[in-house]
Amino acid sequence: MDQKLQQLRNSTIKEISGIKSRVDLNRLYLKIFGSSGEFTLLLKSIPELPKEVRPKIGKLANQVKKELEQAILIKGRDLEKGRLTEKMDVTFPAVLPPLGHLHIVTKAIEEIVLIFEKIGFNNRHYREIEWDWYAFESLNMPKNHPARDDFETFYIDEPPSPSFGQMVLSPHTSSGQVREMEALKSRPPVRMINIAKCYRPNWDLTHTPMFHQFEGLVVDKGINITHLKGTLDYFAREFFGSERKTRLRPFHFQFTEPSFEVDINCGICLGKGKLENGENCRFCKSGWLELGGAGMVHPEVLKAGKINSQDYTGFAFGWGIERTYMMKSGTRLDDIRLLYGNDIRFLEQF
Ligand code: FA5
């Protein structure tokens, strides 16, 4: 053991003298004193030696440790001095660090906000955790409505509020409608674009349990369906391109009357359903793609927001950002879940 310690000291001192960089010096330190370093292993074997030689070897080990640590310290200082006096060519081209970019959903949100701000909408972000009252009750949704089922909504396991009911993860941005009316002290005009995360227990090619919606809400005197249609067409042209337009199909939502589903003409066949060579368009099949829901605000919702429905009317629409983005020309994603897989090879393409 005596000999092994001496050998370790001599070979390490020799090695230290040949070292040229801090990195190599750190490596050497770990090689000797790291948890399975050469010195550490020798030290660990001392208890196995005969009792009478242990004190002598222990003393020698301490001495070798001090010497080697001292030599490493001095070498470190020398290297530092050398580094500081080393000449540097400041004209040498630098290696640029790799630059990331915003996530595509964030980019889509920024674009959508800008489009609506241009026509006077206020940008809001209402809550992700909501009371039943704002998510359902104030929106004229009866207690037995399927959307309130716990297969469709995440309920928070907390005692309900006496006034607002159970806490939920907001299943749609429509929860922001009555909040906005309250925020404006029930005094129209209301012009809101509410963008928020929404949650529903779904997971497949077109559904994720967390997704984003944007909700438009306008309430004022004399608002009618033509204002809704004009706003939707304006958005379609700005976001998707000048040749795009929307169509409304009758539908049913509890919080709008009349209600519609909104479609946009396909960016590939421009609504014809057929390509120039006569083949059916495989992207849309019918010429139109579904964007989301819309309608004229139900008088009961205005009442919940303490706005007089005799004097005021309004329209609302709510769409998923991920699906809206996927429909944008040129981005033909066939699985919405790719957006949240965090696979850098996918994300860096955008
Ligand atoms: C609603 O959520 C209504 N609140 C929309 C609305 C607002 C109607 C205002 C009238 C007035 P719906 O459940 O259809 O409607 O959802 C709207 C859109 O959200 C869908 O078209 C889809 O784009 C998106 N969406 C819904 N669930 C998911 C999900 N799990 N993953 C991704 N996107 C989803």
CSV table of C-alpha atoms and ligand atoms in Angstrom, one decimal, residues 171-172 174 177 200 202 206-209 211 213 215 253 255-256 261 290-295 316-320 322-323 336, ligand 1:
chain,number,residue,atom,x,y,z
A,171,PRO,CA,-64.2,23.4,-21.4
A,172,HIS,CA,-64.6,26.3,-23.8
A,174,SER,CA,-67.5,30.8,-24.0
A,177,GLN,CA,-68.8,35.8,-22.3
A,200,ARG,CA,-61.8,18.1,-22.3
A,202,ASN,CA,-60.5,13.6,-25.4
A,206,THR,CA,-58.3,15.6,-34.0
A,207,HIS,CA,-58.6,16.0,-30.2
A,208,THR,CA,-56.2,16.8,-27.4
A,209,PRO,CA,-57.2,17.0,-23.7
A,211,PHE,CA,-56.3,22.8,-26.6
A,213,GLN,CA,-59.9,28.3,-28.4
A,215,GLU,CA,-63.9,33.4,-28.7
A,253,PHE,CA,-75.9,25.8,-29.1
A,255,PHE,CA,-76.1,30.0,-25.6
A,256,THR,CA,-76.8,31.3,-29.1
A,261,GLU,CA,-71.5,25.9,-37.6
A,290,GLU,CA,-65.5,23.0,-40.5
A,291,LEU,CA,-64.0,25.8,-38.4
A,292,GLY,CA,-66.2,26.0,-35.3
A,293,GLY,CA,-69.4,27.4,-33.8
A,294,ALA,CA,-71.1,30.8,-33.9
A,295,GLY,CA,-74.5,32.5,-33.4
A,316,ALA,CA,-70.4,35.2,-30.7
A,317,PHE,CA,-68.1,32.6,-32.2
A,318,GLY,CA,-65.7,30.1,-30.8
A,319,TRP,CA,-63.1,28.1,-32.6
A,320,GLY,CA,-60.2,25.8,-31.8
A,322,GLU,CA,-55.0,24.2,-33.3
A,323,ARG,CA,-57.6,23.0,-35.9
A,336,ILE,CA,-53.3,17.4,-34.0
B,1,FA5,C1,-67.8,25.2,-28.5
B,1,FA5,O1,-66.9,25.0,-27.7
B,1,FA5,C2,-68.6,26.5,-28.4
B,1,FA5,N1,-68.3,27.2,-27.1
B,1,FA5,C3,-68.3,27.4,-29.6
B,1,FA5,C4,-69.2,28.6,-29.7
B,1,FA5,C5,-68.8,29.8,-29.2
B,1,FA5,C6,-70.5,28.4,-30.4
B,1,FA5,C7,-69.7,30.9,-29.4
B,1,FA5,C8,-71.3,29.5,-30.5
B,1,FA5,C9,-70.9,30.7,-30.0
B,1,FA5,P1,-67.4,23.1,-29.9
B,1,FA5,O2,-67.6,22.1,-28.8
B,1,FA5,O3,-68.0,22.7,-31.2
B,1,FA5,O4,-68.1,24.5,-29.5
B,1,FA5,O5,-65.9,23.5,-30.0
B,1,FA5,C10,-65.4,24.5,-30.9
B,1,FA5,C11,-64.1,24.1,-31.5
B,1,FA5,O6,-63.1,23.8,-30.6
B,1,FA5,C12,-64.1,22.8,-32.4
B,1,FA5,O7,-64.6,23.1,-33.7
B,1,FA5,C13,-62.7,22.5,-32.4
B,1,FA5,O8,-62.0,23.3,-33.4
B,1,FA5,C14,-62.2,22.8,-31.1
B,1,FA5,N2,-62.1,21.7,-30.2
B,1,FA5,C15,-63.1,21.1,-29.4
B,1,FA5,N3,-62.6,20.1,-28.7
B,1,FA5,C16,-61.3,20.0,-29.0
B,1,FA5,C17,-60.3,19.1,-28.6
B,1,FA5,N4,-60.5,18.2,-27.6
B,1,FA5,N5,-59.1,19.2,-29.1
B,1,FA5,C18,-58.9,20.2,-30.1
B,1,FA5,N6,-59.8,21.1,-30.5
B,1,FA5,C19,-61.0,21.0,-30.0
